[in-house]
Coordinates of C-alpha atoms in Angstrom, one line a residue:
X1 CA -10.4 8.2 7.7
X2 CA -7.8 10.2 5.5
X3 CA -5.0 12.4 6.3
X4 CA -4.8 15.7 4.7
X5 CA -0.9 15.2 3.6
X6 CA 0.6 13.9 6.5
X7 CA -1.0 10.8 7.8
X8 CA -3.0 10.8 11.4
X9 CA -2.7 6.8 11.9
X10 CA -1.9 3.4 10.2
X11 CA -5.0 2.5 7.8
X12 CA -3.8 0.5 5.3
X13 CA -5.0 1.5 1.8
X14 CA -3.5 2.5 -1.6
X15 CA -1.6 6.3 -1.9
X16 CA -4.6 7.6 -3.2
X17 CA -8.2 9.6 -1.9
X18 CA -9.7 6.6 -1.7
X19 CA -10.9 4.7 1.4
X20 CA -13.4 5.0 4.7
X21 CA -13.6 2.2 7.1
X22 CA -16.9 0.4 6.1
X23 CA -19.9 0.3 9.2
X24 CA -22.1 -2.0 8.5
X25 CA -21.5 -6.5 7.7
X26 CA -22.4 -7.0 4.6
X27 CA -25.1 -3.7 4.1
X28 CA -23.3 -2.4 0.9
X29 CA -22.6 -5.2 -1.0
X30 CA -23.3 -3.6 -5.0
X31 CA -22.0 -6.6 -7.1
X32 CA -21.4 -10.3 -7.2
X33 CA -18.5 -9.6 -9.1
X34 CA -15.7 -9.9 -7.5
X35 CA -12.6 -7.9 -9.2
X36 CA -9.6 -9.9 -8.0
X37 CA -6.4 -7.8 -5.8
X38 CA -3.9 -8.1 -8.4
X39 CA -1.1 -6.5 -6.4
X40 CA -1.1 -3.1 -8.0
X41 CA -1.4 0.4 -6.7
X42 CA -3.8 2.2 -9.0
X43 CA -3.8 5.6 -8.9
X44 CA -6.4 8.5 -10.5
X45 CA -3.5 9.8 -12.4
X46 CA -3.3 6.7 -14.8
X47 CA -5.8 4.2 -13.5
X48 CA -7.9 5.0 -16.9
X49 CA -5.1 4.3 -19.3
X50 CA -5.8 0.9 -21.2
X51 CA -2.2 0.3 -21.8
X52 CA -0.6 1.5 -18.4
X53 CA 0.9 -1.5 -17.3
X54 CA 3.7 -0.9 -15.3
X55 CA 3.3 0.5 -12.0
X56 CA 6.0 2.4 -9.5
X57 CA 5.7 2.6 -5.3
X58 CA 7.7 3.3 -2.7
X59 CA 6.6 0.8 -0.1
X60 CA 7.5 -0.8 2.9
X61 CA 8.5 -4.4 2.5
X62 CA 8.0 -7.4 4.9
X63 CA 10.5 -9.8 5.3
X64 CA 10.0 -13.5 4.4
X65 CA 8.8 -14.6 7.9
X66 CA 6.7 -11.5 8.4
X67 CA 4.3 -11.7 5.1
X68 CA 4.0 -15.5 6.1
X69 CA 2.2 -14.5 9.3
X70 CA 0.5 -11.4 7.6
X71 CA -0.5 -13.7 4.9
X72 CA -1.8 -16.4 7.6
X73 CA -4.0 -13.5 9.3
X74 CA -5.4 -12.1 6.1
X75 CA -6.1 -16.1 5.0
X76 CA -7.6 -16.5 8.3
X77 CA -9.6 -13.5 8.4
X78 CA -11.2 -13.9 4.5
X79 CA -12.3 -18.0 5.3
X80 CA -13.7 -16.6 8.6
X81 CA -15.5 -13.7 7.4
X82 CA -16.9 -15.9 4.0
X83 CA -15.2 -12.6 1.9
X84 CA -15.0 -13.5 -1.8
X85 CA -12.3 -12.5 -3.6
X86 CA -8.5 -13.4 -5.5
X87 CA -5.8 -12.9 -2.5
X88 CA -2.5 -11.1 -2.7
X89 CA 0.4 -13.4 -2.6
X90 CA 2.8 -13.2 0.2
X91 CA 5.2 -11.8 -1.8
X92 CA 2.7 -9.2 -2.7
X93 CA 1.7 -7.8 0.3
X94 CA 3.5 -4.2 0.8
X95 CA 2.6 -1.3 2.6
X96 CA 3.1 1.5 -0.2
X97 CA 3.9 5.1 0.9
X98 CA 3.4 6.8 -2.5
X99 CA 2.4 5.1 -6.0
X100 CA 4.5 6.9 -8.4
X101 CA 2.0 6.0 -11.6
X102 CA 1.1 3.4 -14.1
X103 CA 2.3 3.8 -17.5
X104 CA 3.1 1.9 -20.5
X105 CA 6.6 0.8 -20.4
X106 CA 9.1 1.6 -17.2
X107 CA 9.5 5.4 -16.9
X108 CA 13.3 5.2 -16.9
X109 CA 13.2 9.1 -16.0
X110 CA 10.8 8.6 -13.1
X111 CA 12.4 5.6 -11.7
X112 CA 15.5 7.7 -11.3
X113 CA 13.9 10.9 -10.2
X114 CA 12.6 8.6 -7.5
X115 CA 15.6 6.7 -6.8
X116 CA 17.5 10.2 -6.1
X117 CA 14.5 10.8 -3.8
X118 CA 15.1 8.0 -1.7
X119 CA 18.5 8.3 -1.6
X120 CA 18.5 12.0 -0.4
X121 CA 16.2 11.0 2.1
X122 CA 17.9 11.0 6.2
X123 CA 16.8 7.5 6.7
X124 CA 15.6 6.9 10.0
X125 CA 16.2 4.3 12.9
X126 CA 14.5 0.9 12.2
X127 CA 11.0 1.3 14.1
X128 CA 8.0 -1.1 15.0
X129 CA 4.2 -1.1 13.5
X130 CA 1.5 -3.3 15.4
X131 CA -1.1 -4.5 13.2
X132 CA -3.8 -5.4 14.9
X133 CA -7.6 -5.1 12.7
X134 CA -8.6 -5.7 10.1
X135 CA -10.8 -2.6 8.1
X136 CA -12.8 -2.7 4.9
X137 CA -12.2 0.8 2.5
X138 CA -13.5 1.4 -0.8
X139 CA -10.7 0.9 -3.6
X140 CA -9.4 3.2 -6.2
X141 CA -12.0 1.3 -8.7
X142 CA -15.0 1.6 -5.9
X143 CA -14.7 -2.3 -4.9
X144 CA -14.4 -3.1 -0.9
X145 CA -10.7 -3.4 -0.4
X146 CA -9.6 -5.6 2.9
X147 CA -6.8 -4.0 4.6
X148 CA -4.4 -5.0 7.9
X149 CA -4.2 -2.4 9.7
X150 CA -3.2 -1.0 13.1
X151 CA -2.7 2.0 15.7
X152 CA -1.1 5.4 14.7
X153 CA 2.9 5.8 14.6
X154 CA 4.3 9.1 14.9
X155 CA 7.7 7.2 13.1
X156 CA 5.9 6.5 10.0
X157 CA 3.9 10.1 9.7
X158 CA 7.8 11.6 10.1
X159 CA 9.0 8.9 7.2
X160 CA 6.0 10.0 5.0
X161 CA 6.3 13.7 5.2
X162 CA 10.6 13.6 4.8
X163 CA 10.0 11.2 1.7
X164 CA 6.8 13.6 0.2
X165 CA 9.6 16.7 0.9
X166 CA 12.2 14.6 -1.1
X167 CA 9.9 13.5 -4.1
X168 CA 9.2 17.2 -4.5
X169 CA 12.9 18.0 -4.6
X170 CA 12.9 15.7 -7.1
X171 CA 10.2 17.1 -9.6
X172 CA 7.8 14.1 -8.5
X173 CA 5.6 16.6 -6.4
X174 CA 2.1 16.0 -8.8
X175 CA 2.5 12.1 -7.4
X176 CA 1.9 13.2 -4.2
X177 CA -1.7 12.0 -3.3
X178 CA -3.8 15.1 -1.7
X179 CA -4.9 12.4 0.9
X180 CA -3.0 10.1 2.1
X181 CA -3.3 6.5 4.2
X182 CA -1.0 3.3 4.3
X183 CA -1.2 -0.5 5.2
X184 CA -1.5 -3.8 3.7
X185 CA -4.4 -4.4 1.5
X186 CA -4.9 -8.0 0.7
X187 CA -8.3 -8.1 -0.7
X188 CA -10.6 -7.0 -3.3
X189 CA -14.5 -8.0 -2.3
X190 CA -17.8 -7.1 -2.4
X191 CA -18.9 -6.9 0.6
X192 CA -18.3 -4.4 3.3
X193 CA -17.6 -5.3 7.0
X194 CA -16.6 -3.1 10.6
X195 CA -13.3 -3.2 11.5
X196 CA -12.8 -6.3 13.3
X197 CA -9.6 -6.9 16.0
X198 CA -7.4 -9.4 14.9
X199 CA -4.2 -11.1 17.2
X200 CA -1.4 -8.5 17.3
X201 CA 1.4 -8.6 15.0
X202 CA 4.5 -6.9 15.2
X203 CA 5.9 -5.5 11.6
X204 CA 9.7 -4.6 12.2
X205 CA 10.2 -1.5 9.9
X206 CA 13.9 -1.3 8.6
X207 CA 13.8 -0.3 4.9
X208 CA 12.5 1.3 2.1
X209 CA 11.8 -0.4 -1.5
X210 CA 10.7 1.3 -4.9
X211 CA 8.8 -1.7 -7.0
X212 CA 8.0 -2.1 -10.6
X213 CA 4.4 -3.7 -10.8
X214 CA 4.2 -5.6 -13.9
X215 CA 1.4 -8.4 -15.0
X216 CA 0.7 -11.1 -14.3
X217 CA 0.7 -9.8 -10.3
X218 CA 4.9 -9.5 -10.1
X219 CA 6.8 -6.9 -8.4
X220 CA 10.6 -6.0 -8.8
X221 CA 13.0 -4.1 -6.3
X222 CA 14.4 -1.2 -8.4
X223 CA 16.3 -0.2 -5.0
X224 CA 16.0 -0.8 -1.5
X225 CA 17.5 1.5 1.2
X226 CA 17.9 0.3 4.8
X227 CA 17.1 2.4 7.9
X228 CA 19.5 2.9 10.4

């Protein structure tokens, strides 16, 4: 499920169109090959440009102690379920907002653009997430993407749409996705799965990061504003 602009619950998936819950174990497996997570948020805007290497989002950031127990579930959950597939780091695991492109070179323009965003934004009081499943979606390149997920939050539909009104103050209105989910995605597969409980976790929400994604699978704070 996708949210027409403002986002209806917590799915975890990338700032784009992409991505409905899988229904079936295993019945839509196209490929052997798996296409490793490498901690980027692809978006239709740029995804087909050879050369588009660095990458932008606005994304939630765990803390240390938090990705190590997001990064233990998702661990857990891949060797349980046999899923095939390169894992995102602990350090990558984010839950991006709005993927601001892929281009080649850092957009110094954009980067500030989003930066006066941000910082325009009314940030709100520190709120709680509960991630509790795990879902499969497809990916921006059509691969099953694994994604921690949990229950709808009215705080983080209010934090999308204020942030989505500030980038368009800002001139960054086109890098709005049309539809629009969030979460953790920490797998690329091939193989679908239903949407499976997992032990509850609380994610302590208390900030707001813009990342440069650059290869080899590394992300850079290019500002991080803190809620409350």
């Amino acid at each position: 499920m996708s949210v027409m602009m403002s986002p209806g619950r917590l799915l975890g998936s990338f700032a784009t169109t992409a991505g409905k819950p899988a229904g079936s174990l295993a019945a839509n497996v196209a490929s052997r090959r798996t296409v490793g997570y490498i901690g980027a948020m692809f978006t239709a805007f740029d995804a087909a440009r050879a050369d588009a290497c660095d990458g932008l989002t606005l994304a939630l950031i765990p803390d240390p102690a938090l990705a190590s127990a997001l990064g233990k579930a998702a661990t857990t959950f891949a060797g349980a379920h046999r899923l095939v597939g390169r894992q995102a780091r602990t350090d990558q695991l984010a839950l991006p907002l709005f993927d601001l492109g892929r281009y080649a070179g850092l957009p110094y323009g954009i980067v500030r653009q989003a930066q006066e965003a941000a910082r325009r934004l009314v940030l709100p009081a520190p709120f709680e997430l509960i991630i509790d499943r795990v879902e499969a979606v497809r990916g921006p390149g059509g691969a099953w993407m694994a994604r921690l997920t949990g229950p709808e939050t009215p705080a983080l539909i209010a934090l999308y749409a204020d942030l989505a009104a500030s980038l368009r103050r800002s001139g960054l209105g086109r890098r709005i996705a049309i539809a629009w989910s969030a979460g953790a995605p920490f797998l690329e597969t091939n193989i679908a799965f239903p949407t499976t409980p997992i032990s509850p976790i609380v994610w302590r929400i208390d900030a707001l990061s813009l990342l440069h994604d650059t290869p080899p699978r590394r992300q850079v704070s290019l500002g991080r504003w803190t809620f409350g």
